[in-house]
mmCIF file with all atom_site columns, C-alpha atoms in Angstrom:
data_model
loop_
_atom_site.group_PDB
_atom_site.id
_atom_site.type_symbol
_atom_site.label_atom_id
_atom_site.label_alt_id
_atom_site.label_comp_id
_atom_site.label_asym_id
_atom_site.label_entity_id
_atom_site.label_seq_id
_atom_site.pdbx_PDB_ins_code
_atom_site.Cartn_x
_atom_site.Cartn_y
_atom_site.Cartn_z
_atom_site.occupancy
_atom_site.B_iso_or_equiv
_atom_site.pdbx_formal_charge
_atom_site.auth_seq_id
_atom_site.auth_comp_id
_atom_site.auth_asym_id
_atom_site.auth_atom_id
_atom_site.pdbx_PDB_model_num
ATOM 1   C CA . MET A 1 1   ? 102.326 123.410 104.210 1.00 52.00 ? 24  MET A CA 1
ATOM 2   C CA . LEU A 1 2   ? 98.651  122.569 103.843 1.00 51.00 ? 25  LEU A CA 1
ATOM 3   C CA . ASP A 1 3   ? 97.800  121.900 107.446 1.00 50.00 ? 26  ASP A CA 1
ATOM 4   C CA . ARG A 1 4   ? 94.748  124.094 107.989 1.00 48.00 ? 27  ARG A CA 1
ATOM 5   C CA . GLY A 1 5   ? 93.467  121.613 110.619 1.00 49.00 ? 28  GLY A CA 1
ATOM 6   C CA . GLU A 1 6   ? 96.443  122.071 112.916 1.00 50.00 ? 29  GLU A CA 1
ATOM 7   C CA . ARG A 1 7   ? 95.367  123.400 116.302 1.00 48.00 ? 30  ARG A CA 1
ATOM 8   C CA . ASP A 1 8   ? 96.956  124.612 119.462 1.00 52.00 ? 31  ASP A CA 1
ATOM 9   C CA . SER A 1 9   ? 97.918  121.588 121.572 1.00 58.00 ? 32  SER A CA 1
ATOM 10  C CA . LYS A 1 10  ? 96.423  123.042 124.746 1.00 59.00 ? 33  LYS A CA 1
ATOM 11  C CA . GLN A 1 11  ? 93.065  123.498 123.037 1.00 61.00 ? 34  GLN A CA 1
ATOM 12  C CA . LEU A 1 12  ? 93.179  119.922 121.817 1.00 57.00 ? 35  LEU A CA 1
ATOM 13  C CA . GLU A 1 13  ? 94.001  118.617 125.275 1.00 60.00 ? 36  GLU A CA 1
ATOM 14  C CA . ALA A 1 14  ? 91.137  120.625 126.758 1.00 61.00 ? 37  ALA A CA 1
ATOM 15  C CA . ALA A 1 15  ? 88.735  119.238 124.158 1.00 60.00 ? 38  ALA A CA 1
ATOM 16  C CA . PHE A 1 16  ? 90.071  115.739 124.788 1.00 55.00 ? 39  PHE A CA 1
ATOM 17  C CA . ALA A 1 17  ? 89.462  116.063 128.532 1.00 60.00 ? 40  ALA A CA 1
ATOM 18  C CA . HIS A 1 18  ? 85.953  117.412 127.945 1.00 59.00 ? 41  HIS A CA 1
ATOM 19  C CA . LEU A 1 19  ? 85.040  114.536 125.660 1.00 52.00 ? 42  LEU A CA 1
ATOM 20  C CA . GLN A 1 20  ? 86.445  111.972 128.081 1.00 55.00 ? 43  GLN A CA 1
ATOM 21  C CA . LYS A 1 21  ? 84.187  113.404 130.753 1.00 55.00 ? 44  LYS A CA 1
ATOM 22  C CA . HIS A 1 22  ? 81.123  113.047 128.531 1.00 52.00 ? 45  HIS A CA 1
ATOM 23  C CA . GLY A 1 23  ? 81.169  109.432 127.407 1.00 50.00 ? 46  GLY A CA 1
ATOM 24  C CA . LYS A 1 24  ? 78.261  109.824 124.996 1.00 50.00 ? 47  LYS A CA 1
ATOM 25  C CA . TYR A 1 25  ? 80.629  111.563 122.581 1.00 64.00 ? 48  TYR A CA 1
ATOM 26  C CA . GLU A 1 26  ? 82.607  108.401 121.906 1.00 72.00 ? 49  GLU A CA 1
ATOM 27  C CA . ARG A 1 27  ? 83.102  109.054 118.171 1.00 78.00 ? 50  ARG A CA 1
ATOM 28  C CA . HIS A 1 28  ? 84.076  112.675 118.774 1.00 80.00 ? 51  HIS A CA 1
ATOM 29  C CA . LEU A 1 29  ? 86.556  111.445 121.361 1.00 83.00 ? 52  LEU A CA 1
ATOM 30  C CA . ALA A 1 30  ? 88.053  109.007 118.861 1.00 85.00 ? 53  ALA A CA 1
ATOM 31  C CA . VAL A 1 31  ? 88.723  111.843 116.406 1.00 89.00 ? 54  VAL A CA 1
ATOM 32  C CA . ALA A 1 32  ? 90.112  114.194 119.074 1.00 87.00 ? 55  ALA A CA 1
ATOM 33  C CA . ASP A 1 33  ? 92.321  111.377 120.362 1.00 86.00 ? 56  ASP A CA 1
ATOM 34  C CA . ALA A 1 34  ? 93.536  110.628 116.829 1.00 89.00 ? 57  ALA A CA 1
ATOM 35  C CA . VAL A 1 35  ? 94.413  114.275 116.183 1.00 90.00 ? 58  VAL A CA 1
ATOM 36  C CA . LEU A 1 36  ? 96.577  114.316 119.305 1.00 91.00 ? 59  LEU A CA 1
ATOM 37  C CA . PHE A 1 37  ? 98.362  111.186 118.069 1.00 92.00 ? 60  PHE A CA 1
ATOM 38  C CA . LEU A 1 38  ? 98.742  112.737 114.609 1.00 92.00 ? 61  LEU A CA 1
ATOM 39  C CA . ARG A 1 39  ? 100.283 115.938 115.971 1.00 92.00 ? 62  ARG A CA 1
ATOM 40  C CA . SER A 1 40  ? 102.666 113.834 118.074 1.00 91.00 ? 63  SER A CA 1
ATOM 41  C CA . GLY A 1 41  ? 103.806 111.799 115.081 1.00 95.00 ? 64  GLY A CA 1
ATOM 42  C CA . LYS A 1 42  ? 102.131 108.628 116.361 1.00 96.00 ? 65  LYS A CA 1
ATOM 43  C CA . TYR A 1 43  ? 100.554 107.787 113.044 1.00 96.00 ? 66  TYR A CA 1
ATOM 44  C CA . LYS A 1 44  ? 99.769  104.119 113.652 1.00 96.00 ? 67  LYS A CA 1
ATOM 45  C CA . GLU A 1 45  ? 97.854  104.985 116.813 1.00 94.00 ? 68  GLU A CA 1
ATOM 46  C CA . ALA A 1 46  ? 96.009  107.778 114.986 1.00 94.00 ? 69  ALA A CA 1
ATOM 47  C CA . ILE A 1 47  ? 94.846  105.427 112.230 1.00 94.00 ? 70  ILE A CA 1
ATOM 48  C CA . GLU A 1 48  ? 93.737  102.835 114.761 1.00 93.00 ? 71  GLU A CA 1
ATOM 49  C CA . ARG A 1 49  ? 91.552  105.388 116.544 1.00 91.00 ? 72  ARG A CA 1
ATOM 50  C CA . LEU A 1 50  ? 90.093  106.773 113.332 1.00 91.00 ? 73  LEU A CA 1
ATOM 51  C CA . SER A 1 51  ? 89.227  103.286 112.102 1.00 90.00 ? 74  SER A CA 1
ATOM 52  C CA . THR A 1 52  ? 86.676  103.029 114.928 1.00 88.00 ? 75  THR A CA 1
ATOM 53  C CA . VAL A 1 53  ? 84.539  105.791 113.390 1.00 89.00 ? 76  VAL A CA 1
ATOM 54  C CA . PRO A 1 54  ? 81.816  104.138 111.270 1.00 85.00 ? 77  PRO A CA 1
ATOM 55  C CA . LYS A 1 55  ? 80.327  105.392 108.034 1.00 87.00 ? 78  LYS A CA 1
ATOM 56  C CA . GLY A 1 56  ? 77.316  107.550 108.824 1.00 84.00 ? 79  GLY A CA 1
ATOM 57  C CA . SER A 1 57  ? 78.831  108.934 112.007 1.00 85.00 ? 80  SER A CA 1
ATOM 58  C CA . ALA A 1 58  ? 78.409  112.639 112.723 1.00 85.00 ? 81  ALA A CA 1
ATOM 59  C CA . VAL A 1 59  ? 82.205  112.958 112.697 1.00 90.00 ? 82  VAL A CA 1
ATOM 60  C CA . ARG A 1 60  ? 82.743  110.941 109.505 1.00 92.00 ? 83  ARG A CA 1
ATOM 61  C CA . GLU A 1 61  ? 83.941  114.026 107.600 1.00 94.00 ? 84  GLU A CA 1
ATOM 62  C CA . ASP A 1 62  ? 86.610  114.875 110.182 1.00 93.00 ? 85  ASP A CA 1
ATOM 63  C CA . ALA A 1 63  ? 87.634  111.226 110.484 1.00 93.00 ? 86  ALA A CA 1
ATOM 64  C CA . LEU A 1 64  ? 88.257  110.955 106.746 1.00 96.00 ? 87  LEU A CA 1
ATOM 65  C CA . ARG A 1 65  ? 90.144  114.255 106.649 1.00 96.00 ? 88  ARG A CA 1
ATOM 66  C CA . TYR A 1 66  ? 92.537  113.272 109.449 1.00 96.00 ? 89  TYR A CA 1
ATOM 67  C CA . ALA A 1 67  ? 92.886  109.699 108.192 1.00 96.00 ? 90  ALA A CA 1
ATOM 68  C CA . GLY A 1 68  ? 94.005  111.034 104.822 1.00 97.00 ? 91  GLY A CA 1
ATOM 69  C CA . GLU A 1 69  ? 96.501  113.394 106.431 1.00 96.00 ? 92  GLU A CA 1
ATOM 70  C CA . THR A 1 70  ? 97.858  110.624 108.651 1.00 97.00 ? 93  THR A CA 1
ATOM 71  C CA . LEU A 1 71  ? 98.334  108.258 105.709 1.00 97.00 ? 94  LEU A CA 1
ATOM 72  C CA . TYR A 1 72  ? 100.101 111.029 103.794 1.00 98.00 ? 95  TYR A CA 1
ATOM 73  C CA . HIS A 1 73  ? 102.583 111.497 106.631 1.00 97.00 ? 96  HIS A CA 1
ATOM 74  C CA . MET A 1 74  ? 103.097 107.721 106.721 1.00 97.00 ? 97  MET A CA 1
ATOM 75  C CA . ASP A 1 75  ? 104.164 108.018 103.055 1.00 97.00 ? 98  ASP A CA 1
ATOM 76  C CA . ARG A 1 76  ? 101.160 105.943 102.010 1.00 97.00 ? 99  ARG A CA 1
ATOM 77  C CA . LYS A 1 77  ? 100.164 108.448 99.368  1.00 97.00 ? 100 LYS A CA 1
ATOM 78  C CA . GLY A 1 78  ? 98.100  106.040 97.301  1.00 96.00 ? 101 GLY A CA 1
ATOM 79  C CA . ASP A 1 79  ? 95.975  105.191 100.336 1.00 97.00 ? 102 ASP A CA 1
ATOM 80  C CA . ALA A 1 80  ? 95.772  108.870 101.278 1.00 98.00 ? 103 ALA A CA 1
ATOM 81  C CA . GLU A 1 81  ? 94.578  109.694 97.762  1.00 98.00 ? 104 GLU A CA 1
ATOM 82  C CA . GLN A 1 82  ? 91.767  107.139 98.025  1.00 98.00 ? 105 GLN A CA 1
ATOM 83  C CA . VAL A 1 83  ? 90.668  108.526 101.397 1.00 97.00 ? 106 VAL A CA 1
ATOM 84  C CA . PHE A 1 84  ? 90.582  112.092 100.088 1.00 98.00 ? 107 PHE A CA 1
ATOM 85  C CA . ARG A 1 85  ? 88.688  110.941 96.991  1.00 98.00 ? 108 ARG A CA 1
ATOM 86  C CA . THR A 1 86  ? 86.121  109.385 99.325  1.00 97.00 ? 109 THR A CA 1
ATOM 87  C CA . LEU A 1 87  ? 85.995  112.585 101.375 1.00 97.00 ? 110 LEU A CA 1
ATOM 88  C CA . LYS A 1 88  ? 85.405  114.618 98.214  1.00 98.00 ? 111 LYS A CA 1
ATOM 89  C CA . ALA A 1 89  ? 82.696  112.230 96.991  1.00 97.00 ? 112 ALA A CA 1
ATOM 90  C CA . GLU A 1 90  ? 80.803  112.149 100.295 1.00 96.00 ? 113 GLU A CA 1
ATOM 91  C CA . PHE A 1 91  ? 81.334  115.812 101.183 1.00 96.00 ? 114 PHE A CA 1
ATOM 92  C CA . PRO A 1 92  ? 81.700  117.763 97.904  1.00 96.00 ? 115 PRO A CA 1
ATOM 93  C CA . ASP A 1 93  ? 82.082  121.110 99.675  1.00 95.00 ? 116 ASP A CA 1
ATOM 94  C CA . ASN A 1 94  ? 85.068  119.970 101.740 1.00 97.00 ? 117 ASN A CA 1
ATOM 95  C CA . THR A 1 95  ? 87.981  122.102 100.575 1.00 97.00 ? 118 THR A CA 1
ATOM 96  C CA . ASP A 1 96  ? 90.542  120.031 102.499 1.00 96.00 ? 119 ASP A CA 1
ATOM 97  C CA . ALA A 1 97  ? 89.892  117.160 100.085 1.00 98.00 ? 120 ALA A CA 1
ATOM 98  C CA . SER A 1 98  ? 90.915  119.283 97.096  1.00 98.00 ? 121 SER A CA 1
ATOM 99  C CA . ARG A 1 99  ? 93.798  120.827 99.044  1.00 96.00 ? 122 ARG A CA 1
ATOM 100 C CA . TRP A 1 100 ? 95.353  117.480 99.899  1.00 97.00 ? 123 TRP A CA 1
ATOM 101 C CA . LEU A 1 101 ? 94.593  115.890 96.532  1.00 98.00 ? 124 LEU A CA 1
ATOM 102 C CA . GLY A 1 102 ? 96.406  118.803 94.918  1.00 97.00 ? 125 GLY A CA 1
ATOM 103 C CA . VAL A 1 103 ? 99.472  118.158 97.064  1.00 96.00 ? 126 VAL A CA 1
ATOM 104 C CA . ILE A 1 104 ? 99.383  114.398 96.494  1.00 98.00 ? 127 ILE A CA 1
ATOM 105 C CA . PHE A 1 105 ? 99.015  114.756 92.723  1.00 97.00 ? 128 PHE A CA 1
ATOM 106 C CA . TYR A 1 106 ? 101.898 117.248 92.727  1.00 96.00 ? 129 TYR A CA 1
ATOM 107 C CA . ASP A 1 107 ? 104.085 114.830 94.704  1.00 95.00 ? 130 ASP A CA 1
ATOM 108 C CA . LEU A 1 108 ? 103.246 112.066 92.223  1.00 95.00 ? 131 LEU A CA 1
ATOM 109 C CA . GLY A 1 109 ? 104.049 114.288 89.240  1.00 94.00 ? 132 GLY A CA 1
ATOM 110 C CA . ALA A 1 110 ? 100.422 114.300 88.064  1.00 96.00 ? 133 ALA A CA 1
ATOM 111 C CA . TYR A 1 111 ? 100.430 118.020 87.381  1.00 96.00 ? 134 TYR A CA 1
ATOM 112 C CA . ASP A 1 112 ? 97.205  118.424 85.399  1.00 96.00 ? 135 ASP A CA 1
ATOM 113 C CA . PRO A 1 113 ? 94.921  116.983 88.120  1.00 98.00 ? 136 PRO A CA 1
ATOM 114 C CA . ALA A 1 114 ? 96.994  118.828 90.733  1.00 98.00 ? 137 ALA A CA 1
ATOM 115 C CA . ILE A 1 115 ? 96.319  122.126 88.965  1.00 97.00 ? 138 ILE A CA 1
ATOM 116 C CA . ALA A 1 116 ? 92.593  121.370 88.778  1.00 98.00 ? 139 ALA A CA 1
ATOM 117 C CA . GLU A 1 117 ? 92.357  120.637 92.511  1.00 98.00 ? 140 GLU A CA 1
ATOM 118 C CA . LEU A 1 118 ? 94.432  123.670 93.487  1.00 98.00 ? 141 LEU A CA 1
ATOM 119 C CA . GLU A 1 119 ? 92.288  125.940 91.341  1.00 97.00 ? 142 GLU A CA 1
ATOM 120 C CA . THR A 1 120 ? 89.273  124.619 93.242  1.00 98.00 ? 143 THR A CA 1
ATOM 121 C CA . VAL A 1 121 ? 90.967  125.633 96.500  1.00 98.00 ? 144 VAL A CA 1
ATOM 122 C CA . ILE A 1 122 ? 91.698  129.103 95.097  1.00 98.00 ? 145 ILE A CA 1
ATOM 123 C CA . SER A 1 123 ? 88.066  129.589 94.099  1.00 98.00 ? 146 SER A CA 1
ATOM 124 C CA . ARG A 1 124 ? 86.889  128.679 97.604  1.00 97.00 ? 147 ARG A CA 1
ATOM 125 C CA . GLU A 1 125 ? 89.687  130.300 99.608  1.00 97.00 ? 148 GLU A CA 1
ATOM 126 C CA . PRO A 1 126 ? 90.860  133.314 97.596  1.00 96.00 ? 149 PRO A CA 1
ATOM 127 C CA . GLU A 1 127 ? 93.071  134.586 100.440 1.00 97.00 ? 150 GLU A CA 1
ATOM 128 C CA . ASN A 1 128 ? 95.014  131.316 100.804 1.00 97.00 ? 151 ASN A CA 1
ATOM 129 C CA . PHE A 1 129 ? 98.604  131.711 99.578  1.00 97.00 ? 152 PHE A CA 1
ATOM 130 C CA . VAL A 1 130 ? 99.504  128.008 99.514  1.00 96.00 ? 153 VAL A CA 1
ATOM 131 C CA . PRO A 1 131 ? 97.803  126.888 96.273  1.00 97.00 ? 154 PRO A CA 1
ATOM 132 C CA . HIS A 1 132 ? 99.369  129.822 94.436  1.00 98.00 ? 155 HIS A CA 1
ATOM 133 C CA . GLN A 1 133 ? 102.789 128.812 95.748  1.00 98.00 ? 156 GLN A CA 1
ATOM 134 C CA . ILE A 1 134 ? 102.365 125.207 94.599  1.00 96.00 ? 157 ILE A CA 1
ATOM 135 C CA . LEU A 1 135 ? 101.049 126.316 91.210  1.00 98.00 ? 158 LEU A CA 1
ATOM 136 C CA . GLY A 1 136 ? 104.119 128.511 90.869  1.00 98.00 ? 159 GLY A CA 1
ATOM 137 C CA . VAL A 1 137 ? 106.366 125.512 91.511  1.00 97.00 ? 160 VAL A CA 1
ATOM 138 C CA . ILE A 1 138 ? 104.414 123.393 89.012  1.00 97.00 ? 161 ILE A CA 1
ATOM 139 C CA . HIS A 1 139 ? 104.763 126.025 86.289  1.00 97.00 ? 162 HIS A CA 1
ATOM 140 C CA . THR A 1 140 ? 108.479 126.190 87.071  1.00 97.00 ? 163 THR A CA 1
ATOM 141 C CA . GLU A 1 141 ? 108.646 122.459 86.314  1.00 94.00 ? 164 GLU A CA 1
ATOM 142 C CA . PHE A 1 142 ? 107.009 123.221 82.954  1.00 94.00 ? 165 PHE A CA 1
ATOM 143 C CA . GLU A 1 143 ? 109.535 126.054 82.437  1.00 96.00 ? 166 GLU A CA 1
ATOM 144 C CA . ALA A 1 144 ? 106.514 128.330 82.078  1.00 97.00 ? 167 ALA A CA 1
ATOM 145 C CA . PHE A 1 145 ? 108.284 131.026 84.037  1.00 98.00 ? 168 PHE A CA 1
ATOM 146 C CA . GLU A 1 146 ? 105.880 133.884 83.331  1.00 98.00 ? 169 GLU A CA 1
ATOM 147 C CA . ASP A 1 147 ? 103.020 131.846 84.798  1.00 98.00 ? 170 ASP A CA 1
ATOM 148 C CA . ALA A 1 148 ? 105.224 130.810 87.708  1.00 98.00 ? 171 ALA A CA 1
ATOM 149 C CA . ILE A 1 149 ? 106.087 134.452 88.414  1.00 98.00 ? 172 ILE A CA 1
ATOM 150 C CA . LYS A 1 150 ? 102.398 135.364 88.366  1.00 98.00 ? 173 LYS A CA 1
ATOM 151 C CA . HIS A 1 151 ? 101.511 132.677 90.902  1.00 98.00 ? 174 HIS A CA 1
ATOM 152 C CA . PHE A 1 152 ? 104.432 133.450 93.224  1.00 99.00 ? 175 PHE A CA 1
ATOM 153 C CA . ARG A 1 153 ? 103.437 137.116 93.204  1.00 98.00 ? 176 ARG A CA 1
ATOM 154 C CA . ASN A 1 154 ? 99.828  136.147 93.892  1.00 98.00 ? 177 ASN A CA 1
ATOM 155 C CA . ALA A 1 155 ? 101.038 134.087 96.843  1.00 98.00 ? 178 ALA A CA 1
ATOM 156 C CA . LEU A 1 156 ? 103.024 137.025 98.247  1.00 98.00 ? 179 LEU A CA 1
ATOM 157 C CA . GLU A 1 157 ? 100.054 139.374 97.864  1.00 98.00 ? 180 GLU A CA 1
ATOM 158 C CA . ARG A 1 158 ? 98.185  137.143 100.321 1.00 97.00 ? 181 ARG A CA 1
ATOM 159 C CA . LYS A 1 159 ? 100.688 138.016 103.072 1.00 97.00 ? 182 LYS A CA 1
ATOM 160 C CA . PRO A 1 160 ? 102.041 134.600 104.128 1.00 97.00 ? 183 PRO A CA 1
ATOM 161 C CA . PRO A 1 161 ? 103.972 134.236 107.415 1.00 96.00 ? 184 PRO A CA 1
ATOM 162 C CA . ASP A 1 162 ? 107.668 135.110 107.398 1.00 94.00 ? 185 ASP A CA 1
ATOM 163 C CA . LYS A 1 163 ? 109.128 131.632 106.790 1.00 94.00 ? 186 LYS A CA 1
ATOM 164 C CA . PRO A 1 164 ? 107.004 130.682 103.772 1.00 96.00 ? 187 PRO A CA 1
ATOM 165 C CA . ARG A 1 165 ? 107.226 134.281 102.558 1.00 97.00 ? 188 ARG A CA 1
ATOM 166 C CA . ASN A 1 166 ? 111.024 134.012 102.347 1.00 96.00 ? 189 ASN A CA 1
ATOM 167 C CA . GLU A 1 167 ? 110.721 130.659 100.559 1.00 97.00 ? 190 GLU A CA 1
ATOM 168 C CA . ILE A 1 168 ? 108.275 132.108 98.036  1.00 98.00 ? 191 ILE A CA 1
ATOM 169 C CA . GLN A 1 169 ? 110.503 135.133 97.433  1.00 98.00 ? 192 GLN A CA 1
ATOM 170 C CA . LEU A 1 170 ? 113.434 132.825 96.688  1.00 98.00 ? 193 LEU A CA 1
ATOM 171 C CA . GLU A 1 171 ? 111.249 130.790 94.324  1.00 98.00 ? 194 GLU A CA 1
ATOM 172 C CA . LEU A 1 172 ? 110.135 134.003 92.641  1.00 98.00 ? 195 LEU A CA 1
ATOM 173 C CA . ALA A 1 173 ? 113.754 135.123 92.277  1.00 98.00 ? 196 ALA A CA 1
ATOM 174 C CA . ARG A 1 174 ? 114.675 131.809 90.605  1.00 97.00 ? 197 ARG A CA 1
ATOM 175 C CA . SER A 1 175 ? 111.842 132.215 88.118  1.00 98.00 ? 198 SER A CA 1
ATOM 176 C CA . LEU A 1 176 ? 112.786 135.835 87.403  1.00 98.00 ? 199 LEU A CA 1
ATOM 177 C CA . ILE A 1 177 ? 116.372 134.780 86.695  1.00 97.00 ? 200 ILE A CA 1
ATOM 178 C CA . SER A 1 178 ? 115.225 131.927 84.444  1.00 96.00 ? 201 SER A CA 1
ATOM 179 C CA . ASN A 1 179 ? 112.974 134.422 82.637  1.00 96.00 ? 202 ASN A CA 1
ATOM 180 C CA . ARG A 1 180 ? 115.944 136.768 82.116  1.00 95.00 ? 203 ARG A CA 1
ATOM 181 C CA . GLN A 1 181 ? 114.613 139.383 84.504  1.00 96.00 ? 204 GLN A CA 1
ATOM 182 C CA . GLN A 1 182 ? 117.833 139.684 86.491  1.00 95.00 ? 205 GLN A CA 1
ATOM 183 C CA . PRO A 1 183 ? 117.408 143.332 87.602  1.00 95.00 ? 206 PRO A CA 1
ATOM 184 C CA . GLU A 1 184 ? 114.094 142.496 89.284  1.00 96.00 ? 207 GLU A CA 1
ATOM 185 C CA . ALA A 1 185 ? 115.633 139.404 90.860  1.00 97.00 ? 208 ALA A CA 1
ATOM 186 C CA . VAL A 1 186 ? 118.574 141.416 92.220  1.00 96.00 ? 209 VAL A CA 1
ATOM 187 C CA . LYS A 1 187 ? 116.224 143.964 93.778  1.00 96.00 ? 210 LYS A CA 1
ATOM 188 C CA . LEU A 1 188 ? 114.124 141.223 95.350  1.00 97.00 ? 211 LEU A CA 1
ATOM 189 C CA . LEU A 1 189 ? 117.126 139.323 96.712  1.00 97.00 ? 212 LEU A CA 1
ATOM 190 C CA . SER A 1 190 ? 118.691 142.440 98.230  1.00 95.00 ? 213 SER A CA 1
ATOM 191 C CA . ALA A 1 191 ? 115.773 142.708 100.656 1.00 94.00 ? 214 ALA A CA 1
ATOM 192 C CA . LEU A 1 192 ? 116.006 139.092 101.858 1.00 95.00 ? 215 LEU A CA 1
ATOM 193 C CA . PRO A 1 193 ? 117.945 137.784 104.865 1.00 93.00 ? 216 PRO A CA 1
ATOM 194 C CA . GLU A 1 194 ? 121.414 136.515 103.972 1.00 93.00 ? 217 GLU A CA 1
ATOM 195 C CA . SER A 1 195 ? 121.459 132.792 103.222 1.00 94.00 ? 218 SER A CA 1
ATOM 196 C CA . VAL A 1 196 ? 123.258 130.272 101.044 1.00 96.00 ? 219 VAL A CA 1
ATOM 197 C CA . GLU A 1 197 ? 120.311 130.258 98.635  1.00 96.00 ? 220 GLU A CA 1
ATOM 198 C CA . ARG A 1 198 ? 120.330 134.044 98.343  1.00 96.00 ? 221 ARG A CA 1
ATOM 199 C CA . LEU A 1 199 ? 124.086 134.139 97.682  1.00 96.00 ? 222 LEU A CA 1
ATOM 200 C CA . GLN A 1 200 ? 123.782 131.432 95.029  1.00 96.00 ? 223 GLN A CA 1
ATOM 201 C CA . LEU A 1 201 ? 120.995 133.292 93.251  1.00 96.00 ? 224 LEU A CA 1
ATOM 202 C CA . GLU A 1 202 ? 122.889 136.584 93.424  1.00 95.00 ? 225 GLU A CA 1
ATOM 203 C CA . ALA A 1 203 ? 125.864 134.811 91.847  1.00 95.00 ? 226 ALA A CA 1
ATOM 204 C CA . ARG A 1 204 ? 123.613 133.551 89.043  1.00 94.00 ? 227 ARG A CA 1
ATOM 205 C CA . CYS A 1 205 ? 122.397 137.097 88.450  1.00 93.00 ? 228 CYS A CA 1
ATOM 206 C CA . ALA A 1 206 ? 125.933 138.455 88.375  1.00 92.00 ? 229 ALA A CA 1
ATOM 207 C CA . TYR A 1 207 ? 127.041 135.771 85.930  1.00 90.00 ? 230 TYR A CA 1
ATOM 208 C CA . ALA A 1 208 ? 124.054 136.384 83.660  1.00 87.00 ? 231 ALA A CA 1
ATOM 209 C CA . GLN A 1 209 ? 124.757 140.120 83.676  1.00 83.00 ? 232 GLN A CA 1
ATOM 210 C CA . GLY A 1 210 ? 128.426 139.572 82.868  1.00 82.00 ? 233 GLY A CA 1
ATOM 211 C CA . GLN A 1 211 ? 129.618 140.772 86.264  1.00 61.00 ? 234 GLN A CA 1
ATOM 212 C CA . ALA A 1 212 ? 131.062 137.525 87.589  1.00 53.00 ? 235 ALA A CA 1
#
């Protein structure tokens, strides 16, 4: 959900071939190689390649960013957190560090630091829908449904792609129902593709309105 660094595989392969041809870019090649492993789910190989990039290298920032992502996908969230903390300390303007720390803190149930990191992302990337979506989910956990509704609506205003848009609309509908705004939820759900989740939420609305 937070993978801003994901690239088209053909572009990566072209970059990989170019770097192989020019041996002087050994560290760049290590990162490009690692990204290919990462996108293929070969996390151990990705970490091994990234570990060859020394501190002070011109590609240190990218190496840390992809190492953190790889460790996250290996379910080594504590290690990933430390890598992203290092990335943030060495490169304070790197938004990916705050993005991933926000996700990790959310996964660990550390909501206050998660909110702080996600608000940093929002301030730097105002058109990014993802931090608003996660903040909406966090406020749902707090049962602060009005705040959750605000963030889900903010996420939708940023025009996410169809799949996450449908997910956000369902999350918004849940919050509207929990906030006793069933008529708005019904209207929202009626425009969504039919699914088990939609039918369940419509049933909740009907029950709450005494129509079940």
